[in-house]
């Protein structure tokens, strides 16, 4: 299966809204009539836990009246499901946090909770009512009451390639105390909340189109790279992804310097899939904001030097600070991908000090030409992220390292181009970027080595 990330972003500093999928048609339906003896195909990249916390105002029996109630929603959603197979919402539960005194003198309650999920595909929406059971729960004499409700959410069937989005509505409660039903508790959802529980990609999973070459012949690593221009799919289908955080490191061989880059962000991620060959490569495009990073190192092995380095797009002269990403993703048998991402960025130096003395490099101290960095990453998950990097062990020389070009335009009262070029410019440098979906923990497989500073320096 192919994989791709695309990002579209407004001009800095305003981030554009999430890209919406267009031109998707098809009807949603509950899969209650689906043959239960036919198990659904397993998701291609596993499942992910979905969580959200929603504020509600609920009406309790007199004299409590209206009270705020927090509802924490939890479920497990597949990341990818083949079209025509049911999407299963597993481990669905609601946890209600109710303030002290809302239930009066009641000491124990049980009952049921109801909530309506909404399954959306483009502009088509289908309600998914869910009924959940609340076991007998002691009501504390003081403090908050937590009621946990669990139940089975209905499956959803979608017959066309699309993105299925699940949102959560307001709940209602029907509680019983000492075998006496209490007045039903109705709730209203607080406005201006993100009610999206999660999304699922639905793809037509089929056999790949015949490829040129001998049967079983594998292309050399990086053969599809240079890079996205080699992918000319005729039926690319975009799937919107969540925003990503980035952590990175870089080393400059000539300086013997190692830098931890300031965290960056990628938004409006889109993965494009070739519908005619779902196991072939796909396009990876997008936009990235990388804030300036402060670096400190020893020049010539003994002179303390500090500088701020900023990576800028090729059209930075127009005021643009957004870096465009354009690459490919090659499917792996495990369901993850090998991602190939070339970058072309200018490096700008500012706030340079040598041995504590400011070096006035001016406002136009940049590399004379773009830095060309080819990043490669294996076992990359399009929905979760991974690590892309240069590595001397890669077979393709394009991904072994990168060259830092000469500097130009440096110096106000004197020409500093030769000094900075002599200190830093040259080949053999390394770069690594860890990419992680916002909201997920930074698991080790998505972090670059040594991206975290030593404890004593944090």
Short mmCIF file of C-alpha atoms in Angstrom, two decimals:
data_model
loop_
_atom_site.label_atom_id
_atom_site.label_comp_id
_atom_site.label_asym_id
_atom_site.label_seq_id
_atom_site.Cartn_x
_atom_site.Cartn_y
_atom_site.Cartn_z
CA UNK A 1 0.00 0.00 0.00
CA UNK A 2 1.37 3.44 -0.86
CA UNK A 3 1.79 6.23 1.61
CA UNK A 4 2.03 9.95 1.39
CA UNK A 5 1.91 13.06 3.40
CA UNK A 6 0.86 16.39 2.04
CA UNK A 7 0.69 19.64 3.85
CA UNK A 8 -0.89 22.91 2.80
CA UNK A 9 -0.25 25.90 4.99
CA UNK A 10 -1.04 29.59 4.98
CA UNK A 11 1.60 32.28 5.13
CA UNK A 12 3.50 32.59 8.39
CA UNK A 13 2.40 32.95 11.12
CA UNK A 14 -1.20 32.08 10.31
CA UNK A 15 -1.69 28.33 9.87
CA UNK A 16 -4.27 27.25 7.35
CA UNK A 17 -7.19 25.07 8.40
CA UNK A 18 -7.18 21.35 7.90
CA UNK A 19 -7.48 20.29 4.25
CA UNK A 20 -10.84 18.74 3.56
CA UNK A 21 -11.26 15.82 1.24
CA UNK A 22 -13.29 16.72 -1.82
CA UNK A 23 -15.37 14.85 -4.33
CA UNK A 24 -16.16 11.88 -2.11
CA UNK A 25 -19.58 10.31 -2.58
CA UNK A 26 -21.22 7.24 -1.11
CA UNK A 27 -23.66 6.29 1.58
CA UNK A 28 -22.92 5.37 5.19
CA UNK A 29 -24.84 2.61 6.84
CA UNK A 30 -24.81 0.68 10.08
CA UNK A 31 -23.30 -2.76 9.67
CA UNK A 32 -25.87 -4.47 11.87
CA UNK A 33 -26.97 -6.44 8.81
CA UNK A 34 -23.39 -7.45 7.98
CA UNK A 35 -22.77 -11.20 8.17
CA UNK A 36 -21.22 -11.62 11.65
CA UNK A 37 -19.51 -14.83 10.57
CA UNK A 38 -17.34 -12.89 8.10
CA UNK A 39 -14.57 -11.20 10.07
CA UNK A 40 -13.37 -7.85 8.74
CA UNK A 41 -9.93 -7.55 7.22
CA UNK A 42 -7.38 -6.43 9.81
CA UNK A 43 -6.32 -2.77 9.57
CA UNK A 44 -3.16 -2.30 7.55
CA UNK A 45 -1.38 -0.29 10.21
CA UNK A 46 -3.10 -1.53 13.36
CA UNK A 47 -5.26 0.48 15.71
CA UNK A 48 -4.88 3.58 17.81
CA UNK A 49 -6.45 4.73 21.04
CA UNK A 50 -8.84 7.68 20.61
CA UNK A 51 -9.55 9.93 23.58
CA UNK A 52 -11.35 13.19 24.15
CA UNK A 53 -12.71 15.19 27.07
CA UNK A 54 -15.94 17.11 26.53
CA UNK A 55 -17.68 19.65 28.77
CA UNK A 56 -21.45 19.37 29.25
CA UNK A 57 -24.16 21.03 31.29
CA UNK A 58 -26.54 18.42 32.74
CA UNK A 59 -29.88 18.87 34.49
CA UNK A 60 -30.06 16.83 37.73
CA UNK A 61 -33.13 16.22 39.92
CA UNK A 62 -34.13 19.09 42.19
CA UNK A 63 -32.73 20.76 44.12
CA UNK A 64 -29.37 20.26 42.31
CA UNK A 65 -30.55 21.56 38.93
CA UNK A 66 -27.99 22.35 36.26
CA UNK A 67 -24.45 21.20 36.94
CA UNK A 68 -21.27 20.99 34.82
CA UNK A 69 -20.28 17.44 33.90
CA UNK A 70 -17.10 16.36 32.16
CA UNK A 71 -17.40 13.35 29.87
CA UNK A 72 -14.19 11.55 28.95
CA UNK A 73 -14.58 9.40 25.84
CA UNK A 74 -12.30 6.52 24.99
CA UNK A 75 -12.26 4.06 22.08
CA UNK A 76 -9.92 2.06 19.88
CA UNK A 77 -10.15 2.85 16.18
CA UNK A 78 -8.50 1.13 13.22
CA UNK A 79 -6.17 3.32 11.21
CA UNK A 80 -6.95 1.82 7.80
CA UNK A 81 -9.82 -0.43 6.69
CA UNK A 82 -10.54 -1.81 3.24
CA UNK A 83 -13.61 -0.32 1.58
CA UNK A 84 -16.63 -2.59 1.90
CA UNK A 85 -15.43 -3.93 5.27
CA UNK A 86 -17.00 -2.78 8.55
CA UNK A 87 -15.19 -0.23 10.68
CA UNK A 88 -15.21 -1.55 14.24
CA UNK A 89 -15.22 0.86 17.17
CA UNK A 90 -13.73 -1.13 20.04
CA UNK A 91 -13.25 -0.57 23.78
CA UNK A 92 -15.83 2.22 23.80
CA UNK A 93 -16.41 3.84 27.20
CA UNK A 94 -17.58 7.09 28.80
CA UNK A 95 -16.39 8.39 32.15
CA UNK A 96 -18.58 11.05 33.76
CA UNK A 97 -17.15 13.36 36.41
CA UNK A 98 -20.01 14.78 38.49
CA UNK A 99 -19.60 17.39 41.19
CA UNK A 100 -20.41 16.82 44.85
CA UNK A 101 -24.09 17.00 45.81
CA UNK A 102 -25.53 16.63 42.31
CA UNK A 103 -27.42 13.46 43.33
CA UNK A 104 -28.56 14.68 46.74
CA UNK A 105 -28.53 12.04 49.49
CA UNK A 106 -28.20 9.05 47.15
CA UNK A 107 -25.43 6.67 48.30
CA UNK A 108 -25.24 4.26 45.35
CA UNK A 109 -26.38 4.38 41.73
CA UNK A 110 -26.40 2.21 38.62
CA UNK A 111 -28.06 2.58 35.25
CA UNK A 112 -27.44 3.34 31.61
CA UNK A 113 -25.95 6.17 29.57
CA UNK A 114 -26.72 7.05 25.98
CA UNK A 115 -24.70 9.08 23.52
CA UNK A 116 -24.92 9.65 19.80
CA UNK A 117 -21.83 9.37 17.65
CA UNK A 118 -21.90 10.81 14.15
CA UNK A 119 -20.12 9.12 11.26
CA UNK A 120 -19.30 11.62 8.51
CA UNK A 121 -18.04 11.06 4.97
CA UNK A 122 -17.70 14.39 3.22
CA UNK A 123 -21.10 16.09 3.60
CA UNK A 124 -22.92 12.83 4.35
CA UNK A 125 -23.61 12.07 8.01
CA UNK A 126 -25.08 9.06 9.76
CA UNK A 127 -26.06 8.98 13.48
CA UNK A 128 -24.73 6.07 15.54
CA UNK A 129 -26.64 5.84 18.85
CA UNK A 130 -24.75 3.99 21.58
CA UNK A 131 -26.25 2.61 24.80
CA UNK A 132 -23.85 1.90 27.66
CA UNK A 133 -24.16 0.25 31.06
CA UNK A 134 -23.16 1.87 34.34
CA UNK A 135 -22.48 -0.71 37.09
CA UNK A 136 -23.42 -0.12 40.72
CA UNK A 137 -21.19 2.70 41.98
CA UNK A 138 -20.88 4.14 45.48
CA UNK A 139 -21.50 7.88 45.72
CA UNK A 140 -18.80 9.44 47.92
CA UNK A 141 -19.94 11.53 50.86
CA UNK A 142 -17.61 14.30 49.72
CA UNK A 143 -15.84 15.03 46.48
CA UNK A 144 -16.55 14.17 42.87
CA UNK A 145 -18.42 11.13 41.63
CA UNK A 146 -17.02 9.21 38.67
CA UNK A 147 -19.36 6.98 36.69
CA UNK A 148 -17.87 4.67 34.08
CA UNK A 149 -20.17 3.49 31.30
CA UNK A 150 -19.18 0.77 28.81
CA UNK A 151 -20.95 -0.62 25.76
CA UNK A 152 -20.72 -1.74 22.15
CA UNK A 153 -20.77 0.90 19.44
CA UNK A 154 -22.29 -0.16 16.11
CA UNK A 155 -19.95 -0.90 13.21
CA UNK A 156 -19.92 1.37 10.18
CA UNK A 157 -19.81 0.25 6.56
CA UNK A 158 -18.47 2.48 3.81
CA UNK A 159 -18.30 1.28 0.23
CA UNK A 160 -16.16 4.00 -1.34
CA UNK A 161 -12.60 5.18 -0.64
CA UNK A 162 -12.81 8.00 1.83
CA UNK A 163 -12.00 9.32 5.26
CA UNK A 164 -14.53 8.35 7.93
CA UNK A 165 -14.74 10.93 10.73
CA UNK A 166 -16.39 10.15 14.07
CA UNK A 167 -17.68 12.89 16.36
CA UNK A 168 -19.32 12.69 19.79
CA UNK A 169 -22.60 14.30 20.82
CA UNK A 170 -24.20 15.13 24.19
CA UNK A 171 -25.02 12.29 26.61
CA UNK A 172 -28.03 11.43 28.72
CA UNK A 173 -28.22 9.35 31.91
CA UNK A 174 -30.89 7.13 33.38
CA UNK A 175 -29.87 6.21 36.94
CA UNK A 176 -31.42 4.02 39.58
CA UNK A 177 -30.86 4.34 43.34
CA UNK A 178 -32.03 1.58 45.73
CA UNK A 179 -34.11 0.11 42.90
CA UNK A 180 -35.90 3.44 42.43
CA UNK A 181 -35.45 5.15 39.07
CA UNK A 182 -34.31 8.75 39.30
CA UNK A 183 -35.48 11.49 37.01
CA UNK A 184 -33.65 11.19 33.64
CA UNK A 185 -30.61 13.43 33.37
CA UNK A 186 -30.31 15.30 30.08
CA UNK A 187 -27.18 17.15 29.01
CA UNK A 188 -26.22 19.92 26.62
CA UNK A 189 -22.77 20.00 25.08
CA UNK A 190 -20.76 23.14 25.72
CA UNK A 191 -20.17 25.10 22.46
CA UNK A 192 -16.87 25.61 20.64
CA UNK A 193 -15.35 22.22 21.45
CA UNK A 194 -13.49 19.83 19.20
CA UNK A 195 -15.88 16.88 19.14
CA UNK A 196 -13.84 14.78 16.68
CA UNK A 197 -13.14 11.43 18.30
CA UNK A 198 -11.00 10.19 15.42
CA UNK A 199 -10.83 9.31 11.75
CA UNK A 200 -10.32 6.13 9.74
CA UNK A 201 -8.91 5.84 6.22
CA UNK A 202 -10.93 3.57 3.93
CA UNK A 203 -8.98 2.34 0.93
CA UNK A 204 -9.57 -0.07 -1.95
CA UNK A 205 -7.10 -2.81 -1.11
CA UNK A 206 -6.28 -4.77 -4.23
CA UNK A 207 -3.51 -6.45 -6.13
CA UNK A 208 -0.76 -4.24 -7.50
CA UNK A 209 -0.44 -3.58 -11.19
CA UNK A 210 2.29 -5.56 -12.97
CA UNK A 211 5.65 -3.84 -12.67
CA UNK A 212 8.53 -3.91 -15.15
CA UNK A 213 11.48 -6.22 -14.50
CA UNK A 214 11.92 -9.84 -13.56
CA UNK A 215 9.42 -11.44 -11.16
CA UNK A 216 10.53 -10.96 -7.57
CA UNK A 217 13.16 -8.40 -8.56
CA UNK A 218 13.59 -5.68 -5.92
CA UNK A 219 14.69 -2.18 -6.66
CA UNK A 220 17.76 -0.88 -4.92
CA UNK A 221 17.12 1.31 -1.87
CA UNK A 222 16.40 4.84 -2.96
CA UNK A 223 15.79 3.90 -6.55
CA UNK A 224 12.39 5.60 -6.51
CA UNK A 225 13.68 8.72 -4.94
CA UNK A 226 14.98 11.64 -6.52
CA UNK A 227 12.21 11.91 -5.58
CA UNK A 228 8.53 12.72 -5.95
CA UNK A 229 8.87 13.59 -9.61
CA UNK A 230 9.17 9.87 -10.39
CA UNK A 231 5.63 9.21 -9.15
CA UNK A 232 3.03 9.93 -11.80
CA UNK A 233 -0.05 8.21 -10.42
CA UNK A 234 -3.21 8.77 -12.41
CA UNK A 235 -5.63 8.31 -9.53
CA UNK A 236 -4.10 9.78 -6.39
CA UNK A 237 -6.60 9.95 -3.56
CA UNK A 238 -5.87 12.33 -0.62
CA UNK A 239 -6.45 11.37 3.01
CA UNK A 240 -6.19 14.11 5.64
CA UNK A 241 -4.02 13.31 8.66
CA UNK A 242 -3.52 14.89 12.05
CA UNK A 243 -0.81 17.54 12.70
CA UNK A 244 2.71 16.34 13.54
CA UNK A 245 5.43 17.53 15.90
CA UNK A 246 9.07 17.34 14.84
CA UNK A 247 12.28 17.00 16.82
CA UNK A 248 15.59 17.03 15.02
CA UNK A 249 19.35 16.91 15.32
CA UNK A 250 22.18 17.88 13.02
CA UNK A 251 25.94 17.54 13.04
CA UNK A 252 28.48 19.65 11.15
CA UNK A 253 31.59 17.58 10.56
CA UNK A 254 33.99 20.45 9.92
CA UNK A 255 33.09 22.09 13.23
CA UNK A 256 32.72 18.88 15.18
CA UNK A 257 29.37 20.37 16.26
CA UNK A 258 26.18 18.56 17.28
CA UNK A 259 22.93 20.54 17.52
CA UNK A 260 19.47 19.74 18.81
CA UNK A 261 17.06 21.68 16.66
CA UNK A 262 14.17 23.59 18.15
CA UNK A 263 10.86 21.63 17.91
CA UNK A 264 8.93 22.26 14.70
CA UNK A 265 5.40 21.52 13.48
CA UNK A 266 3.76 20.16 10.34
CA UNK A 267 0.05 20.74 9.84
CA UNK A 268 -2.64 19.85 7.34
CA UNK A 269 -0.98 16.55 6.58
CA UNK A 270 -2.35 14.62 3.62
CA UNK A 271 -1.47 11.11 2.52
CA UNK A 272 -2.18 10.45 -1.16
CA UNK A 273 -2.83 6.92 -2.38
CA UNK A 274 -2.77 5.61 -5.94
CA UNK A 275 -6.17 3.95 -6.29
CA UNK A 276 -5.01 2.02 -9.35
CA UNK A 277 -2.04 0.51 -7.55
CA UNK A 278 -2.47 0.60 -3.79
CA UNK A 279 0.76 -1.28 -3.23
CA UNK A 280 2.86 1.08 -5.33
CA UNK A 281 4.64 4.26 -4.23
CA UNK A 282 2.71 7.41 -3.45
CA UNK A 283 3.46 11.12 -3.21
CA UNK A 284 4.57 12.86 -0.04
CA UNK A 285 4.13 16.61 -0.04
CA UNK A 286 3.50 19.23 2.59
CA UNK A 287 4.55 22.36 4.45
CA UNK A 288 6.70 22.78 7.50
CA UNK A 289 7.57 25.55 9.95
CA UNK A 290 10.99 25.29 11.60
CA UNK A 291 11.76 28.03 14.15
CA UNK A 292 15.35 29.30 14.52
CA UNK A 293 17.65 27.12 16.66
CA UNK A 294 20.45 28.31 18.94
CA UNK A 295 23.66 26.31 18.59
CA UNK A 296 26.78 26.35 20.75
CA UNK A 297 29.98 24.55 19.84
CA UNK A 298 33.78 24.77 19.90
CA UNK A 299 35.19 26.26 16.72
CA UNK A 300 38.51 24.75 15.66
CA UNK A 301 38.16 22.47 18.68
CA UNK A 302 38.74 25.12 21.35
CA UNK A 303 36.99 28.44 20.56
CA UNK A 304 33.45 28.69 22.05
CA UNK A 305 31.04 29.82 19.34
CA UNK A 306 27.29 30.44 19.53
CA UNK A 307 24.98 31.21 16.64
CA UNK A 308 21.33 31.13 15.66
CA UNK A 309 20.62 29.03 12.57
CA UNK A 310 17.36 29.35 10.66
CA UNK A 311 16.30 27.13 7.76
CA UNK A 312 14.37 29.04 5.10
CA UNK A 313 12.52 28.03 1.92
CA UNK A 314 13.90 28.85 -1.50
CA UNK A 315 11.44 31.77 -1.88
CA UNK A 316 12.25 33.29 1.52
CA UNK A 317 12.92 36.66 -0.10
CA UNK A 318 9.15 37.05 -0.58
CA UNK A 319 8.63 36.81 3.18
CA UNK A 320 7.60 33.17 3.11
CA UNK A 321 8.78 31.06 6.07
CA UNK A 322 7.03 27.86 5.05
CA UNK A 323 9.24 24.98 3.88
CA UNK A 324 7.64 22.76 1.25
CA UNK A 325 8.20 19.03 1.51
CA UNK A 326 7.95 16.83 -1.57
CA UNK A 327 8.84 13.13 -1.51
CA UNK A 328 7.61 9.57 -1.87
CA UNK A 329 6.70 6.63 0.34
CA UNK A 330 7.40 3.06 -0.71
CA UNK A 331 5.26 0.35 0.94
CA UNK A 332 6.84 -2.26 3.20
CA UNK A 333 5.42 -5.77 3.76
CA UNK A 334 4.64 -4.92 7.39
CA UNK A 335 2.20 -2.18 6.31
CA UNK A 336 4.55 0.68 7.16
CA UNK A 337 6.62 2.53 4.57
CA UNK A 338 10.08 3.63 3.54
CA UNK A 339 9.83 7.41 3.19
CA UNK A 340 12.16 9.42 0.97
CA UNK A 341 12.05 13.16 1.55
CA UNK A 342 14.35 15.65 -0.23
CA UNK A 343 14.63 19.16 1.19
CA UNK A 344 16.07 22.33 -0.32
CA UNK A 345 16.56 25.08 2.24
CA UNK A 346 18.79 28.07 2.78
CA UNK A 347 20.70 28.31 6.06
CA UNK A 348 20.71 31.75 7.70
CA UNK A 349 23.13 32.70 10.48
CA UNK A 350 22.53 35.45 13.02
CA UNK A 351 23.48 36.44 16.56
CA UNK A 352 26.95 34.97 16.20
CA UNK A 353 29.39 35.24 19.11
CA UNK A 354 32.98 33.99 19.22
CA UNK A 355 34.47 33.53 22.66
CA UNK A 356 31.64 35.73 24.00
CA UNK A 357 32.31 38.60 21.58
CA UNK A 358 29.50 39.47 19.13
CA UNK A 359 30.35 39.03 15.46
CA UNK A 360 28.20 41.35 13.38
CA UNK A 361 27.23 39.13 10.46
CA UNK A 362 24.32 41.34 9.45
CA UNK A 363 20.81 40.42 8.36
CA UNK A 364 21.70 38.65 5.10
CA UNK A 365 24.20 35.99 6.12
CA UNK A 366 22.96 32.91 4.25
CA UNK A 367 24.31 29.94 2.39
CA UNK A 368 25.13 30.97 -1.16
CA UNK A 369 22.84 28.23 -2.49
CA UNK A 370 20.20 25.95 -1.00
CA UNK A 371 21.30 23.11 1.27
CA UNK A 372 20.19 19.85 -0.37
CA UNK A 373 19.28 17.26 2.25
CA UNK A 374 17.88 13.88 1.24
CA UNK A 375 16.22 12.15 4.20
CA UNK A 376 15.25 8.48 4.32
CA UNK A 377 13.24 6.57 6.91
CA UNK A 378 12.19 2.94 7.23
CA UNK A 379 9.22 1.51 9.18
CA UNK A 380 7.47 4.87 8.92
CA UNK A 381 3.80 4.95 9.93
CA UNK A 382 1.76 7.45 7.95
CA UNK A 383 -0.70 7.92 10.83
CA UNK A 384 1.85 8.04 13.66
CA UNK A 385 5.17 9.18 12.19
CA UNK A 386 8.72 7.89 12.34
CA UNK A 387 12.33 8.90 11.81
CA UNK A 388 13.79 10.22 8.55
CA UNK A 389 17.51 10.87 8.36
CA UNK A 390 20.78 10.78 6.52
CA UNK A 391 22.95 7.83 7.46
CA UNK A 392 26.44 6.76 6.30
CA UNK A 393 25.09 3.18 6.26
CA UNK A 394 22.48 3.85 3.56
CA UNK A 395 23.37 2.16 0.30
CA UNK A 396 22.27 5.07 -1.89
CA UNK A 397 24.96 7.79 -1.66
CA UNK A 398 22.29 10.52 -1.91
CA UNK A 399 21.18 9.65 1.65
CA UNK A 400 24.56 9.13 3.32
CA UNK A 401 25.14 12.79 4.29
CA UNK A 402 24.66 16.35 3.10
CA UNK A 403 26.95 19.19 2.08
CA UNK A 404 26.81 22.60 3.72
CA UNK A 405 27.41 25.21 0.97
CA UNK A 406 29.59 28.30 1.28
CA UNK A 407 28.18 31.37 3.01
CA UNK A 408 27.48 34.69 1.33
CA UNK A 409 26.41 38.18 2.40
CA UNK A 410 27.96 37.85 5.86
CA UNK A 411 29.45 40.84 7.64
CA UNK A 412 28.54 44.50 8.09
CA UNK A 413 31.87 46.23 8.65
CA UNK A 414 33.98 43.48 7.08
CA UNK A 415 33.50 40.54 4.74
CA UNK A 416 33.06 37.42 6.88
CA UNK A 417 32.09 35.01 4.10
CA UNK A 418 35.49 33.34 3.94
CA UNK A 419 35.73 32.98 7.72
CA UNK A 420 32.35 31.28 8.11
CA UNK A 421 32.77 29.18 4.97
CA UNK A 422 36.19 28.02 6.12
CA UNK A 423 34.87 27.07 9.56
CA UNK A 424 31.69 25.25 8.60
CA UNK A 425 31.07 24.56 4.91
CA UNK A 426 31.75 21.16 3.41
CA UNK A 427 30.44 17.59 2.99
CA UNK A 428 29.91 14.72 5.43
CA UNK A 429 27.23 16.33 7.62
CA UNK A 430 24.30 14.45 9.16
CA UNK A 431 20.64 15.31 9.81
CA UNK A 432 17.84 13.46 11.58
CA UNK A 433 14.17 14.37 12.06
CA UNK A 434 11.74 12.54 14.35
CA UNK A 435 8.08 12.97 13.39
CA UNK A 436 5.26 12.27 15.83
CA UNK A 437 1.50 12.78 15.56
CA UNK A 438 0.38 15.50 17.95
CA UNK A 439 -1.18 13.93 21.04
CA UNK A 440 0.73 10.66 20.90
CA UNK A 441 3.58 9.91 23.32
CA UNK A 442 7.05 10.21 21.82
CA UNK A 443 7.79 6.51 21.51
CA UNK A 444 11.45 5.58 20.87
CA UNK A 445 10.83 4.48 17.28
CA UNK A 446 9.83 8.06 16.42
CA UNK A 447 12.74 9.83 18.13
CA UNK A 448 16.19 10.58 16.76
CA UNK A 449 19.15 9.30 18.79
CA UNK A 450 20.38 11.85 21.36
CA UNK A 451 17.53 14.25 20.61
CA UNK A 452 17.00 14.62 24.38
CA UNK A 453 19.77 16.56 26.10
CA UNK A 454 21.56 14.95 29.05
CA UNK A 455 19.72 15.27 32.35
CA UNK A 456 22.24 17.75 33.69
CA UNK A 457 21.55 20.10 30.74
CA UNK A 458 17.75 20.03 30.77
#
